Amino acid sequence: MTNGWVDIKNADVILAMGGNPAENHPVGFKWFIEAKKVRGAKLVVVDPRFTRTAAVADFYAPLRPGTDIAFLLGLIRYALNNGRYQEDYVRIHTNGPFIIKNEYSFNDGLFSGWDPNTKQYVKDSWGYQADPKSTAYGVDPTMQNPRCVLQLLKQHVDRYTPEMVERICGTPKDKFLKVAEIVTSTHPANRVGTITYALGWTQHSTAVQIIRTAAMLQLLLGNVGMPGGGVDAFRGHSNIQGATDTAGNTEILPGYLKTPQGQFQTLADYYKNAIPMTLNQQAWPSMNYWVNYPKFMVSLLKSVYGNAATKDNDWGYGWLPKIDANYSWMYIFDDMYRGSSMRVGGKETGPEGFITFGMNPVGLGPNSKKMIAALSKLKWMVVVENAETETATFWKAPKEYGGAASSQIQTEVFMLPAANFAEKDGTFTNSARWLQWKWKALDPPGQAKMDQEILSRLFLAVQNLYRKEGGAVPEAVLNVTWAYANPVNPDLAEVLKEMSGKALGDIKDPKDPTKVLKTAGQQLDGFGQLQDDGSTLCGNWLHSGVYTEAGNNAQRRSTADPTGLGMFHNWAFSWPANRRIMYNRASADANGQPWDPTRVGIRWDGAKWVGDVPDMKPDAPPGTYGAFIMLPEGVGRLFAPALNDGPFPEHYEAVEAPIANPLHPKVTSNPTALIFKSDQDSFGTVDKFPYVCTTYRLTEHFHYWTKHQAGGVLNELMPGFFVEIPEPLARQKGIANGSKVKVSSARGAIEGTAMVTNRMPTLKIDGKDIWHIGFPIHWGYAAEKGHTGPLANFLTPSVGDPNTWTPEYKAFLVNLEKA
Amino acid sequence: MELSRRNFLKATTVGGAIALGFDLSKARAEIREFKISRTTETRSICPYCAVSCGVIIHTLGDRSKNAVASVVHVEGDPDHPISRGSLCPKGITLKDDITHKNRLTMPKVRRPGSDHWDDITWDDAVARIARHIKTTRDKSFVARNAKGQVVNRNPGMAMIGGCTDTNEFNFLQWKAITAWGVPYRDSQARV
Amino acid sequence: MSSASAQPNRVDRAIVVARDRDNVVVAGEIVRHRRATRIIHWTVALTFLIGLLSGMPIWTPLFGWMAYLVGGMEVARVIHPYAGVAFVIASAFQFFHWLGDMHFASDEKDWWRPSRMARYMRWEDEASEEGGKYNGGQKLFFWAVCLGAVGFLVTGIPMWFPLRFPALLREIAIILHDVTFICFLIGVILHIYLGTAAEPGTFRAMTRGTVTRSWARLHHPGWFRKVTGESRDKRT
Amino acid sequence: MTVQALEIKRSSAAMWGTKTGLREKPVVSKYIDTTTCIGCKACEAACQEWNDLKTVATHQEGSYQTLPHLDADFWNLIRFNEREVDGGLMWLMRKDQCMHCAEPGCLEACPAPGAIVQYANGIVDVDPSKCIGCGYCSTGCPFDVPKFHKTTGKMAKCTLCVDRVEVGLEPACIKACPTGCLQFGSKEQMVAMGNARVSQLKGAGFQDAMLYDPQGVGGTSVVTVLGHGHPEWYDLPRDPHVPLLVRAWKSILRPLGVLAAFAAVIGVFGHYATYGPKEPPEGDGVGEGRTK
């Protein structure tokens, strides 16, 4: 989320799309209702289903799963053609005025630079045109130049007429126009709207571009950085934000630093690739905050390797594992299944050992049959869990999931009992980036242990083995520090201190070198004090400041909210730097005065920025730097050169789609989409699988956990799996409500109880009646007795977005029959 | 009209009843016990979605050495700025999540080819897993890639981290991953 | 006087005869109700009494004290329906047992009229000659009891299992159960009164089973003559 | 803390009408705004957890609704109704529970003294120690709320969390409600809030929005904002009353019956005094000693 949960109350218009916040984030949804009741805000829901959110919306419009980009580009076209965008904002806070290289083009569904052999883009042509006379970016403040971003955008979206939106999305034209009118009503400076989304956008083969389209719309409407504005991703798990912040994923190190690749053999090489280059620019220069990258990186390496990290050995950079290819989720299981990785210069082995801490990949991953087949090939597996999951018991999966006989499976499986949330302390980071401390309430049951203890024991045991026996590059193992007061079971407050950062030597005030800001051993105040000379240690620069000399800021509990905007600066700690609204510099105009005096993000008081913690150098007067300090051009990107599938979003059909793309039938789906092609991967076509299918969650269950609760209320509230079917389709097929139906895809078939409803609309797509059905995840073969059910992901394909490699769960093809 | 009919009926009641006076003790009742009047409160954060509602966990006992805490109730924290005391059905039933009988309480191992779990001690489990990690790492380790570049990675292992692990754990886990050289790593954030 | 009464150690002959036979003259007495009849009657009466004691406290708190006699309100709620079922079963036996004697003679057909009842209560009514063993009032009461038993049963079942019946049916059942009960109660009060204080000599018909000749002649002259074979004129 | 003693203003099967209360206290009320209810069932779960109710065995039968109706172990139920009007789809959700009527039909119908009480703050509660499980209350209830509990043999229903309210807390369902469509306060405040919301809704296009506080039962301690002036769309009776027959029974038939019974007793005494016993005339020739 760029903004916060409570901040949603400041919105005048809320577009909920690609998510069902009432269902999945009911308590966050409180602030939607607050906006409606107190401000009279309008809530607009655009969704394939008439959801619980739609039930209380001011306006609902249906669309076909997987066509969000077409809808959003239609909104952008409407805004641009009707002058319903905030021109001043676009001029100063976005790259709208920037001139793009002449080589950039878009034809028949492909952008310039397409290489049909690698199926990837060469992105050279997607850049800014440097001014020939200077090294600065070419900029046209009038935004009339036909090669400026705004004009190119206008040209790009011109195809997305309301008629085309109706043809692609199935949204009736009048409903689309009504949505457009409400959403773009926030274009005046004193009106603000937010767009909220969740996995309904991220789980598509065009996911990143969908979200980008929303961000572009918000930039055009002048809503980014504003209280009540922004683009708000509602993350699904208590610490999923924290997992990404602290390097849960293969491509990043803590704090979104990049995982080094083999081609960068020294830190210097690595920095060259990691730190974005900036050109000078007319209006104002960019702060390009990533120039501080070496400070973050060296402090991180000091926290990993301690005293072993010295200037001479590049702070231990050489020991860090380097990647040369993609090692993310679907690759893990693809390589595990195939037993090798064929994508790296030469053949390497695939995983033979697998550790999962509190994760259930058999339930979570696409194409469950392939997941089970992959796990069956492992030598060993460790599952650390609260309950016996599908993953832990994959070796006794029911036959229909393709599992081999357990005698045939040679995997040694360890299932270790872990504490749950109430049985351990530590911080969770919520969707609004707040790190909040929770206290331990009781001991884990039986022999269950806290996960930090389980991990520490394993870590120390492995280190011991290497110390005693040596092995492959033992120093990479032995030099990692674990110097906690109790290394077997580290105190998490101590770990948080390490993450927040401390001085290893004296830190001097850059403005007055005679002044010592911090002496060795003291906690740092924030990432501004980090050094690249080894005199600071910090496990995650983004978290810097969470644990200062003043104490554990994640434990703060002041409910004071002097602005009345719901920022709560003294409640817990929000990364970065306790900032509550990202890009808040954009909430003020060129002179630093707020666009809307009733909703002040920050304002320039003549000497400093006041309000929220400024997303800006606190004493840099307006005009010094652009509002988007992390981007090299310093402004919000309507044109984004960095992504893998195009600088502008474009509607592509899902990989399994019921129609060819009406815009360019030859390039129907995302040409760069990640598609796996093992013998376990198969894809369906519309003749055999005529219905679009989408999956989702329910408010009554949490993922694959709550079905395990013996005697639990949640199993009472929602006892079992169902399939939502449009009433006309059910009638045609003779399916009665409550009867059993079979849903099949190219991957397999599942059975469930039919829920026949008018909440699933019939849509006219490209002249045809197209139906979509849907069902919730949550069930599986491991559950409390009486509450088992089919694995939803048995039907989903191994297909993903080319930028995030997230699977396409939200739109695929199925057939439906009476069971 | 409605009202007058009711009044009429009331009057009839009064007229029809034969007064024997009434028992004053009946005017006060002690029916329902306030069940959390003697519990210890611990502030926590709901482990489900990313709204991060504040919860208060009510446990038996006062944390004295001889008291074994068990959860009797979980309720919203009214001070929490986002949730303000409210919770969704999942949050309200957190007690079920903590206390349900399908919780794992013993380390278990399933031997290759076996069709059942065997109990294993923590020490044995840790020793065996550590041995697996070392064997796999030593066997699969790629110190240099095909181009001769130092890469120090261990593609023989994959690790997936959860979404309800604390930040601190995630950091420790990343350190372990770094030590073991695991390139195949991911989290719930991907899926 | 009967010889039996002169022999102190032997059972009264009338009692012995009344074990199995009725409508016979034994010495100076007439057996009116043999043992089986009396057992049936008292079974009906006892089950009714239990139903009454368990039902009245539920009916109104005025009779809440009765609940103490059966063990409290909750016990009352539990035993009332069972007492009711027992009452209905006993009433069914009683019905078949007495049915033969309960046809209205031609001169009894106006007994339903209040004027006829009032005449009787003023002791001015001429006993029917054809009426047989029972007079019109008794027959009327018999039929009322039978009807009441059926009414209690039919209305009692929805009240017993309230959640299996629609609300309106339950409401009607409650009302009818009450109406039945009120009528029944008044009937029973009169029945007891007439069987004891108002008409001396009657009660023993249901205890030892016999009545005196003069009682029989007064209350049921037709039956008296049939049993004794005496003519109408014999009376002095 | 000791168990709270609760002031009662009315009690079932009391002798003198049903009034027992001495003090007047402010009546409390729940507020339900169906137009902001998302049917998340937090209230259902909160009710189950707070009251430690046994889980009811439910089955997926093609609906989001947990159960077809309330249960002795399920006192709070969101009712889901889909309705299409003029091509516009509505998914209506309403929290169903005891309405805590000002003139409770259950209390009126209940024959067990003190088994159903109305506290001074308006809460209507079943006292399980006095309930006899006869089910009359369910007959008296126009909302089909009280349910018979098979294991305890008692009637059970929402208590409006009287245990919480008496120590100054809001009911569990209210506290839980994520969207704030549930509120708690004095009846007066809740009605004012409801009226304000109704006029806001009318301004926002819900022309027939209404506040449901049925006067047929004297008003309820649950005031419900309906977006559409059709209570039956939400499974609510349009104009609920304590059933007339229940009133007639308690208010007319029962006193009349008592009078009739006493009259009968007095009547027979009068009769005896007036007419004396009916005995065979003295010297009846066939008379035998009654002493036999």
Short mmCIF file of C-alpha atoms in Angstrom, two decimals, chain A residues 234-380:
data_model
loop_
_atom_site.label_atom_id
_atom_site.label_comp_id
_atom_site.label_asym_id
_atom_site.label_seq_id
_atom_site.Cartn_x
_atom_site.Cartn_y
_atom_site.Cartn_z
CA PHE A 234 -4.13 -5.42 0.09
CA ARG A 235 -1.74 -8.14 0.97
CA GLY A 236 -3.17 -11.43 2.04
CA HIS A 237 -1.04 -12.45 4.99
CA SER A 238 -0.01 -10.98 8.27
CA ASN A 239 3.62 -10.74 7.34
CA ILE A 240 3.75 -11.24 3.63
CA GLN A 241 4.90 -7.65 3.35
CA GLY A 242 7.64 -8.44 5.84
CA ALA A 243 8.58 -11.56 3.91
CA THR A 244 9.31 -9.52 0.80
CA ASP A 245 10.93 -6.70 2.77
CA THR A 246 13.30 -9.20 4.32
CA ALA A 247 14.30 -11.13 1.26
CA GLY A 248 11.73 -13.86 1.15
CA ASN A 249 12.23 -14.05 -2.58
CA THR A 250 15.03 -15.30 -4.72
CA GLU A 251 15.66 -12.08 -6.63
CA ILE A 252 16.16 -9.80 -3.65
CA LEU A 253 18.23 -9.31 -0.54
CA PRO A 254 16.79 -7.59 2.54
CA GLY A 255 15.49 -4.12 1.72
CA TYR A 256 14.90 -4.88 -1.97
CA LEU A 257 18.61 -4.87 -2.74
CA LYS A 258 19.23 -7.06 -5.73
CA THR A 259 20.44 -10.63 -5.44
CA PRO A 260 23.87 -10.61 -7.10
CA GLN A 261 24.38 -12.43 -10.36
CA GLY A 262 27.42 -14.41 -11.43
CA GLN A 263 28.34 -11.81 -13.99
CA PHE A 264 28.99 -9.25 -11.24
CA GLN A 265 32.09 -10.58 -9.56
CA THR A 266 32.89 -7.54 -7.44
CA LEU A 267 30.82 -5.10 -5.46
CA ALA A 268 31.78 -2.38 -7.90
CA ASP A 269 30.39 -4.39 -10.83
CA TYR A 270 27.34 -5.16 -8.83
CA TYR A 271 26.71 -1.51 -7.98
CA LYS A 272 26.99 -0.51 -11.61
CA ASN A 273 24.03 -2.68 -12.44
CA ALA A 274 22.08 -2.03 -9.26
CA ILE A 275 22.23 1.75 -9.02
CA PRO A 276 20.10 3.45 -11.67
CA MET A 277 21.77 6.10 -13.78
CA THR A 278 20.14 9.46 -14.06
CA LEU A 279 20.34 12.20 -16.60
CA ASN A 280 19.92 15.80 -15.64
CA GLN A 281 16.51 17.09 -16.18
CA GLN A 282 15.02 20.52 -16.80
CA ALA A 283 12.38 21.05 -14.16
CA TRP A 284 14.29 19.71 -11.23
CA PRO A 285 16.93 17.10 -10.74
CA SER A 286 16.28 13.72 -9.27
CA MET A 287 17.43 12.84 -5.84
CA ASN A 288 17.91 9.28 -7.16
CA TYR A 289 18.08 7.96 -3.66
CA TRP A 290 19.57 4.66 -4.76
CA VAL A 291 22.95 6.41 -4.93
CA ASN A 292 23.07 5.43 -1.26
CA TYR A 293 22.98 1.78 -2.29
CA PRO A 294 26.56 1.03 -1.16
CA LYS A 295 25.73 2.21 2.36
CA PHE A 296 22.82 -0.18 2.55
CA MET A 297 24.77 -3.03 1.00
CA VAL A 298 27.91 -2.75 3.09
CA SER A 299 25.89 -2.42 6.28
CA LEU A 300 23.96 -5.53 5.29
CA LEU A 301 27.15 -7.47 4.58
CA LYS A 302 28.52 -6.39 7.97
CA SER A 303 25.41 -7.83 9.62
CA VAL A 304 25.87 -11.15 7.79
CA TYR A 305 29.60 -11.66 8.01
CA GLY A 306 30.52 -9.46 11.00
CA ASN A 307 34.21 -9.04 11.47
CA ALA A 308 34.93 -11.37 8.57
CA ALA A 309 33.60 -8.68 6.24
CA THR A 310 36.41 -6.29 5.52
CA LYS A 311 37.12 -3.70 2.91
CA ASP A 312 39.80 -5.98 1.54
CA ASN A 313 37.49 -8.88 0.83
CA ASP A 314 34.77 -6.63 -0.62
CA TRP A 315 32.88 -7.01 2.68
CA GLY A 316 32.42 -10.71 2.00
CA TYR A 317 30.52 -10.15 -1.25
CA GLY A 318 32.20 -13.16 -2.82
CA TRP A 319 30.56 -15.57 -0.37
CA LEU A 320 27.05 -14.44 -1.22
CA PRO A 321 25.30 -16.98 -3.44
CA LYS A 322 24.95 -15.60 -6.96
CA ILE A 323 22.16 -16.43 -9.32
CA ASP A 324 22.34 -16.72 -13.10
CA ALA A 325 18.75 -17.59 -13.77
CA ASN A 326 15.30 -17.67 -12.35
CA TYR A 327 14.92 -19.67 -9.17
CA SER A 328 11.43 -18.55 -8.22
CA TRP A 329 8.42 -20.62 -7.20
CA MET A 330 7.35 -22.28 -10.42
CA TYR A 331 10.99 -22.89 -11.36
CA ILE A 332 11.64 -24.51 -7.99
CA PHE A 333 9.02 -27.15 -8.63
CA ASP A 334 9.70 -27.45 -12.33
CA ASP A 335 13.39 -28.09 -11.66
CA MET A 336 12.54 -30.32 -8.73
CA TYR A 337 10.26 -32.33 -10.99
CA ARG A 338 12.84 -32.55 -13.78
CA GLY A 339 15.73 -33.07 -11.41
CA SER A 340 17.90 -30.49 -13.03
CA SER A 341 18.16 -26.92 -14.08
CA MET A 342 18.77 -26.62 -17.83
CA ARG A 343 18.68 -22.88 -18.02
CA VAL A 344 22.10 -22.01 -16.70
CA GLY A 345 25.12 -22.01 -19.00
CA GLY A 346 25.45 -25.70 -18.33
CA LYS A 347 23.41 -28.34 -16.61
CA GLU A 348 23.10 -28.02 -12.86
CA THR A 349 21.30 -30.21 -10.44
CA GLY A 350 17.78 -29.39 -9.31
CA PRO A 351 16.68 -29.41 -5.69
CA GLU A 352 16.89 -32.76 -3.89
CA GLY A 353 16.29 -31.28 -0.47
CA PHE A 354 13.49 -28.91 0.50
CA ILE A 355 12.71 -26.95 3.63
CA THR A 356 9.41 -25.20 4.11
CA PHE A 357 8.71 -23.02 7.11
CA GLY A 358 4.98 -22.60 7.55
CA MET A 359 4.17 -23.01 3.89
CA ASN A 360 2.03 -25.52 2.08
CA PRO A 361 3.18 -25.49 -1.55
CA VAL A 362 0.95 -28.42 -2.55
CA GLY A 363 -2.04 -26.27 -1.67
CA LEU A 364 -0.57 -22.98 -2.78
CA GLY A 365 1.14 -23.74 -6.05
CA PRO A 366 -0.47 -24.12 -9.43
CA ASN A 367 -1.08 -27.56 -10.93
CA SER A 368 -1.16 -29.58 -7.69
CA LYS A 369 -0.50 -32.84 -9.49
CA LYS A 370 2.83 -31.50 -10.70
CA MET A 371 3.63 -30.23 -7.21
CA ILE A 372 3.08 -33.68 -5.73
CA ALA A 373 5.04 -35.35 -8.51
CA ALA A 374 7.90 -32.91 -7.90
CA LEU A 375 8.00 -33.50 -4.14
CA SER A 376 8.00 -37.26 -4.76
CA LYS A 377 11.42 -36.90 -6.35
CA LEU A 378 13.06 -35.31 -3.32
CA LYS A 379 15.59 -37.08 -1.14
CA TRP A 380 14.52 -35.20 1.93
#
